[in-house]
Coordinates of C-alpha atoms and ligand atoms in Angstrom, one line a residue:
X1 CA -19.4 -16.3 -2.4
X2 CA -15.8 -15.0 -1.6
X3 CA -14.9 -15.4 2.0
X4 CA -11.5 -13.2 2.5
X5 CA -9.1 -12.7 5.1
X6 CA -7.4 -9.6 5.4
X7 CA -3.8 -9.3 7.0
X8 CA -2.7 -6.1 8.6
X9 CA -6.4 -5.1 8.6
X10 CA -5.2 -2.2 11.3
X11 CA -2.8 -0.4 9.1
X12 CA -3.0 2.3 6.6
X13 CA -4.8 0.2 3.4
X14 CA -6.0 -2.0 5.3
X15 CA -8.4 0.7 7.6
X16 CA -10.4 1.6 4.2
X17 CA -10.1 -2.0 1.8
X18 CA -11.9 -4.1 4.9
X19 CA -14.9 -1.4 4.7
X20 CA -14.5 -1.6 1.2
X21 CA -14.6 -5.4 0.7
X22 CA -17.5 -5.9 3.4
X23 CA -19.7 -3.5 1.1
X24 CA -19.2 -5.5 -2.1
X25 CA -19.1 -8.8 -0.4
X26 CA -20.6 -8.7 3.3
X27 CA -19.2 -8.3 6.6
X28 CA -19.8 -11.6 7.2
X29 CA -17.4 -12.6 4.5
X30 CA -14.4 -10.2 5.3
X31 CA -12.3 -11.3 8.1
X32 CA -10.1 -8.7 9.4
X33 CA -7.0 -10.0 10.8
X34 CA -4.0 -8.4 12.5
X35 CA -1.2 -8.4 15.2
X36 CA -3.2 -5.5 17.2
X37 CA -6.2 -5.5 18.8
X38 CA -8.5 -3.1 16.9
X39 CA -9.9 -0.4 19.6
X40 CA -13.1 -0.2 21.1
X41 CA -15.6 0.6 18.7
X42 CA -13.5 0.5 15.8
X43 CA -14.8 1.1 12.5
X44 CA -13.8 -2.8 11.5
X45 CA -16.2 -4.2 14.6
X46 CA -18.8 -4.8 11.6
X47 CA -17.6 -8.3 10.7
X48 CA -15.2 -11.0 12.0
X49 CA -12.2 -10.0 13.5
X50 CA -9.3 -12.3 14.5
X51 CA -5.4 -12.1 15.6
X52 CA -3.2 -13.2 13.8
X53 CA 1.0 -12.9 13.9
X54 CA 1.8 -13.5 10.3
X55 CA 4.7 -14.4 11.3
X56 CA 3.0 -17.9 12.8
X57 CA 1.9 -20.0 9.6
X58 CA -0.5 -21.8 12.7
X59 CA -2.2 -18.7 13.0
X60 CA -2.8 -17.9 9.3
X61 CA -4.0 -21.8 9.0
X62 CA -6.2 -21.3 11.9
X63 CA -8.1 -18.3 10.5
X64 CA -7.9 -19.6 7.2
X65 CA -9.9 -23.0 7.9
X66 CA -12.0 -21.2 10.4
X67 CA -13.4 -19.2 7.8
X68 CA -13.5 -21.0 5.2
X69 CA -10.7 -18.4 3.5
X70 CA -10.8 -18.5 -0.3
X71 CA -8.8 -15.3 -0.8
X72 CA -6.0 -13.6 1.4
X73 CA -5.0 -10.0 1.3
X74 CA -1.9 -10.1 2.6
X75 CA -1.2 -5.9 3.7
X76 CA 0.7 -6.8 7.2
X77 CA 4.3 -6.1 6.2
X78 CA 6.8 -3.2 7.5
X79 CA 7.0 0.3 5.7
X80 CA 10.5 1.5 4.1
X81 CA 11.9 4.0 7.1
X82 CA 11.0 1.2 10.0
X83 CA 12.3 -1.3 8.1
X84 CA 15.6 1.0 7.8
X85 CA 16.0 1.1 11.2
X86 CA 15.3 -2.3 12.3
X87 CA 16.5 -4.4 8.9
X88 CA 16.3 -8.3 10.5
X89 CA 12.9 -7.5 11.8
X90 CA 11.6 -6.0 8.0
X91 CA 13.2 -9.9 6.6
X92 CA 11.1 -11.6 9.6
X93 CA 7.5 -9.8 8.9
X94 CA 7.9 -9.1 5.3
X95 CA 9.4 -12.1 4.1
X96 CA 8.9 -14.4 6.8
X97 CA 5.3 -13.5 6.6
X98 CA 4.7 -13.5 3.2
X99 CA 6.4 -17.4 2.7
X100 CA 3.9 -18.6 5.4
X101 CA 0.7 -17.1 3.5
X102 CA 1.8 -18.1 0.6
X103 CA 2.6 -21.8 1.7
X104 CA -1.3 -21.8 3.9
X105 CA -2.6 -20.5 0.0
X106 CA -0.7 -23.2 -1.4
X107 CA -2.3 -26.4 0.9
X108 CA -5.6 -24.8 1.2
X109 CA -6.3 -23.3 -2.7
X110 CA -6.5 -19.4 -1.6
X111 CA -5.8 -16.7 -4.3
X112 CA -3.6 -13.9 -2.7
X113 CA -3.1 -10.5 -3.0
X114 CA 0.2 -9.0 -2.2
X115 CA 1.2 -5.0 -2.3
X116 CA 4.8 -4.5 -3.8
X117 CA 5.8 -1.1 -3.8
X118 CA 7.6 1.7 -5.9
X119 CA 10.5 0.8 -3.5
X120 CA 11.1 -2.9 -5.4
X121 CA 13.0 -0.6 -7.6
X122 CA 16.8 1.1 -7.0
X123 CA 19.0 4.1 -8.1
X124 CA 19.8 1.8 -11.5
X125 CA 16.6 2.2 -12.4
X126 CA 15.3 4.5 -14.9
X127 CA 13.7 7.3 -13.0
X128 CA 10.9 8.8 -15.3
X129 CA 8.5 6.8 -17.1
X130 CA 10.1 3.7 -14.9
X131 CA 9.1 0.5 -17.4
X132 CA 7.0 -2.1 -16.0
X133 CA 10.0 -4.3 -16.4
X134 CA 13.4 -2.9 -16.1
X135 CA 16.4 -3.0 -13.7
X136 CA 15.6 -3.8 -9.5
X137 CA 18.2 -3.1 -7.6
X138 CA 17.1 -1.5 -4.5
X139 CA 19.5 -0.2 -1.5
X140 CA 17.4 -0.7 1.5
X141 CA 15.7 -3.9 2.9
X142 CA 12.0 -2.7 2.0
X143 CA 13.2 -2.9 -1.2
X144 CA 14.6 -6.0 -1.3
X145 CA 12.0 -7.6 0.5
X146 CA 9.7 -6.1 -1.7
X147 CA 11.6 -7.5 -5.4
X148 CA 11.9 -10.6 -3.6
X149 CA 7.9 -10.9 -3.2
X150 CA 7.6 -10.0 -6.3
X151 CA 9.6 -13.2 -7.3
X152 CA 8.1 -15.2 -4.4
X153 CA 4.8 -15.3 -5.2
X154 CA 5.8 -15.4 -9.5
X155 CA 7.3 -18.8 -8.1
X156 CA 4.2 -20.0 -6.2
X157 CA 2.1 -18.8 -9.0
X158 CA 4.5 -21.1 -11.7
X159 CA 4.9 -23.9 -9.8
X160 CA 2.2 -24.6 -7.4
X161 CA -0.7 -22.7 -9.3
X162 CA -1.1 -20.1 -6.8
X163 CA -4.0 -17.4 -7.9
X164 CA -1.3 -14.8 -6.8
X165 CA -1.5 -11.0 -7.7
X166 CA 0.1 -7.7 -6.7
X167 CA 0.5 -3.8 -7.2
X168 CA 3.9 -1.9 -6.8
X169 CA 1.8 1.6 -4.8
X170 CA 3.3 4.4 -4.4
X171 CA 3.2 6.6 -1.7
X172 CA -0.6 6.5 -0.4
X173 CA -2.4 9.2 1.1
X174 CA -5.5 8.7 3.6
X175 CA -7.2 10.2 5.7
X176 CA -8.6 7.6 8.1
X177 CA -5.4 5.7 9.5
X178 CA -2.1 6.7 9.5
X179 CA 0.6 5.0 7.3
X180 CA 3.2 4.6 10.1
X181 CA 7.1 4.5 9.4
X182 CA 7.4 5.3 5.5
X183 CA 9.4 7.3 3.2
X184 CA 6.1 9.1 1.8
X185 CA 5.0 9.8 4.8
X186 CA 5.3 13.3 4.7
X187 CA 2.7 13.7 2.1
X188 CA 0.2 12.5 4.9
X189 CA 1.5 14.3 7.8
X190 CA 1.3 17.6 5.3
X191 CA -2.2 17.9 5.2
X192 CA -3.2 17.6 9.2
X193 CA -0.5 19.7 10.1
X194 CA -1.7 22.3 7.5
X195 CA -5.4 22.1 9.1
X196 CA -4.0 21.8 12.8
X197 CA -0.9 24.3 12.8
X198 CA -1.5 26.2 9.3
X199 CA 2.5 24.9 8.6
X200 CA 4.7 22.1 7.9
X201 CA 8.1 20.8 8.9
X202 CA 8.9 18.3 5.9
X203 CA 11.7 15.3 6.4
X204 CA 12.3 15.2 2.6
X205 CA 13.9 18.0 0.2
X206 CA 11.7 20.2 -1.6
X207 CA 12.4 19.2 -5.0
X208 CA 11.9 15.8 -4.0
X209 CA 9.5 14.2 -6.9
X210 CA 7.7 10.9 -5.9
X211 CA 4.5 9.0 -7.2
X212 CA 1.7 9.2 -5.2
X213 CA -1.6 7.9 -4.8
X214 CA -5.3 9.0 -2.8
X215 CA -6.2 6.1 -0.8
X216 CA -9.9 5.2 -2.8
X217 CA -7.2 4.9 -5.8
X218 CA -5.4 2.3 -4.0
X219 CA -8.3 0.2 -2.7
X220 CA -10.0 0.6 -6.1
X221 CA -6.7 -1.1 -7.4
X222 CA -6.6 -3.5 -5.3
X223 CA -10.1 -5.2 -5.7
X224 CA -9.8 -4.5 -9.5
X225 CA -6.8 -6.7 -10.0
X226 CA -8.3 -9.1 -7.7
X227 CA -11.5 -9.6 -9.8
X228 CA -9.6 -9.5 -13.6
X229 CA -9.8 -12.0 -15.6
X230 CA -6.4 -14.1 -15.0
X231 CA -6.4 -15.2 -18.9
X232 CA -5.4 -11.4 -19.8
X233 CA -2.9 -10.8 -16.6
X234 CA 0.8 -11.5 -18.0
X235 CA 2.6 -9.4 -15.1
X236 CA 0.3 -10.3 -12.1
X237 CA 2.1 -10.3 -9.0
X238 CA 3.9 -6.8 -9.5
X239 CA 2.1 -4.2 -11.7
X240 CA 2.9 -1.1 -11.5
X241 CA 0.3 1.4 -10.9
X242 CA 0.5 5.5 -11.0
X243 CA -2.0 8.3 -10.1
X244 CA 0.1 11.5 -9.6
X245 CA 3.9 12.8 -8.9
X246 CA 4.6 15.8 -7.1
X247 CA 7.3 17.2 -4.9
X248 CA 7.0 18.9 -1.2
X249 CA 6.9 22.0 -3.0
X250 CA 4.0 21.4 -5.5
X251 CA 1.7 19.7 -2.6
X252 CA 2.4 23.2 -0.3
X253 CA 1.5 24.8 -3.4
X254 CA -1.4 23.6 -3.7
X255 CA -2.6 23.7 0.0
X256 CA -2.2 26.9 -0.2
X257 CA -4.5 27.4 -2.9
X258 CA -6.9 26.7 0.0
X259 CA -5.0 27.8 3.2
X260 CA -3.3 30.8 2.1
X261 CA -1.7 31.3 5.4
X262 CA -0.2 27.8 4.6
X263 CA 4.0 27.3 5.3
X264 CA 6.3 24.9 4.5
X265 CA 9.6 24.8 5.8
X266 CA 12.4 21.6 5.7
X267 CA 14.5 19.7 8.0
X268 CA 15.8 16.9 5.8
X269 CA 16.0 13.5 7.5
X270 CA 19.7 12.1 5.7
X271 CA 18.3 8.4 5.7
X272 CA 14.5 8.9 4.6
X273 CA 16.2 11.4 1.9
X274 CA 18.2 8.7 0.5
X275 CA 15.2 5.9 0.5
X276 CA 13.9 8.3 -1.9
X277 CA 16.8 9.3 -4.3
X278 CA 16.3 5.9 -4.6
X279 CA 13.3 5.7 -6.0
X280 CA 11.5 6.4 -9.1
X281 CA 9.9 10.3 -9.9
X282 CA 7.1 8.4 -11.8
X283 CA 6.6 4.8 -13.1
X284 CA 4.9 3.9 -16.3
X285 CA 1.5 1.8 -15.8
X286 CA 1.0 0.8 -19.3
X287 CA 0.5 -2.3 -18.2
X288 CA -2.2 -2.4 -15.2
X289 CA -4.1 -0.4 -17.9
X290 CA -3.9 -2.9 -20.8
X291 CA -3.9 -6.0 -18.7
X292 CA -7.1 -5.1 -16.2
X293 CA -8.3 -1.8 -17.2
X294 CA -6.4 0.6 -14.7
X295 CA -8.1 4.1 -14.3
X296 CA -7.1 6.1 -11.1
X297 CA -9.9 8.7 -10.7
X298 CA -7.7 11.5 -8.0
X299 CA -4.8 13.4 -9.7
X300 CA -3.6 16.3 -6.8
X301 CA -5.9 18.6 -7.2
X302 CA -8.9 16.5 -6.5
X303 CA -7.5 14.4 -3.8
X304 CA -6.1 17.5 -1.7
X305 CA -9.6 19.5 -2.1
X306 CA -11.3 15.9 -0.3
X307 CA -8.3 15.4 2.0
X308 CA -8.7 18.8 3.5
X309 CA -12.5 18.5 3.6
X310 CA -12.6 15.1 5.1
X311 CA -9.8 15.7 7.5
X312 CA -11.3 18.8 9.0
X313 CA -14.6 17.1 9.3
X314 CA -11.8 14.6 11.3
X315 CA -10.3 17.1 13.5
X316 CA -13.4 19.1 14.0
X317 CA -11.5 22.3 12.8
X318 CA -13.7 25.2 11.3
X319 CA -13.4 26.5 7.6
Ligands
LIG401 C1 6.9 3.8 2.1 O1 7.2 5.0 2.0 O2 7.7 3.0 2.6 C2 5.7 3.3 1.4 C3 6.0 2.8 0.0 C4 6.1 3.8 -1.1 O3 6.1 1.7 -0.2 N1 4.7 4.3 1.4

């Protein structure tokens, strides 16, 4: 039986794939791990909890050989607009952190699973369809931290046999934590301020066109690429995966369809604006669905109709 330890269990993926992995493979087996303290009664206080600074490869060993660790998600890492902002700090957690799990997988045989993101890639980069392999050359240190853990853990994989594997997301959208400090932000903070204020103030242009993904999506994923069969994965540690793309103005759009009092309005933020023109309007996933079967099951429709349904059940707001 797998016994996993999950890094940056606190954060915005990490909130829903603990629950997720304790249901397929028991609480007991599912460490959750991360710099915070989780609060009081937190929905992670079913199973083992430990702190760990990824930053400290003691810390990762010590949880690793505590539990008996055979598998290491590895979600602790800074998002694209904090990382912006504070660029040596983004190198310390995101690389820094990543070489020390990779180097405890390495001495104590652990596979690892690493999220890369639809920022690896640059303004070079094709922008529609976006091939699984093409030209990264991104302008911000998210994304070079991001194409350099793409390499990083190809390298551990090719030379010390390291059961690594990894997922460029896209933007994710949940309902449970918030993401915290990234350039897709917006299509989070969309749908609570459409529930609690019936309008929105969005940081990004309105023609701004972005892959996106609902959260089950993403965890789903996740646990999918984990559990492939490595004799069919040629790409592993970087696959690109897509659900949906849409723009400011399509996700209003489509709020409205249920809040017709629904408003969106825009003060573009210069810097997260740029992250973006930066990015890809939709990547190509042949791949993920050739190599281990890749099906998202939320396109925008589906996922704003549960967003709204599960975040007013949240928020205790009528209708
Ligand atoms: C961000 O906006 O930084 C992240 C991402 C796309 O990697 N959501």
């Amino acid at each position: 039986m797998k016994r996993i330890l999950v890094t940056g269990a606190l954060g915005q993926i990490g909130s829903e794939l603990v629950p997720a992995l304790r249901e397929r493979y028991g609480a007991d087996h599912v460490v959750a791990s991360d710099i915070r303290m989780p609060a009081a009664g937190s929905a992670l206080s079913n199973g083992p909890f430990h702190h760990v600074d990824c930053t400290s490869q003691r810390q990762i060993q010590e949880a690793v050989r505590r539990f008996e660790v055979d598998a290491i998600y590895h979600l602790a890492s800074l998002l694209s607009a904090v990382a912006e902002e504070r660029p040596q700090a983004a190198w310390d957690v995101n690389m820094g952190g990543l070489y020390r799990v990779l180097e405890v997988a390495r001495e104590n045989s652990c596979s690892v699973f690493v999220p890369s993101s639809i920022g690896a890639f640059g303004p070079s980069t094709p922008k529609d369809d976006t091939p699984q392999d093409t030209l990264q050359r991104p302008t911000t240190m998210y994304g070079v931290t991001k194409v350099a853990g793409e390499l990083l853990c190809d390298y551990y994989h090719t030379r010390f046999a390291v059961d690594s594997r990894g997922l460029r997301y896209p933007g994710i959208i949940s309902y449970v934590a918030p993401p915290g400090g990234g350039t897709t932000d917006y299509a989070v903070e969309i749908y609570y301020d459409a529930i609690e204020h019936g309008r929105y103030s969005c940081f990004l242009e309105p023609n701004t066109r972005l892959d996106m993904m609902y959260i089950p999506d993403a965890v789903k994923a996740a646990i999918d690429l984990m559990e492939a069969d490595a004799a069919r994965l040629e790409h592993r540690n970087a696959f690109n995966v897509a659900a949906m793309n849409f723009t400011p103005e399509e996700v209003a759009a489509e709020i409205a369809r249920h809040i017709p009092e629904f408003t969106i309005s825009y003060a573009v933020d210069p810097v997260r604006q740029g992250i973006a023109d930066s990015w890809p309007n939709a990547i190509d996933d042949t791949a993920a669905r050739e190599e281990w079967g890749w099906s998202p099951s939320y396109d925008l429709e589906r996922m704003t109709s549960d967003m709204l349904e599960q975040l007013r059940r949240k928020l205790g707001a009528a209708g």
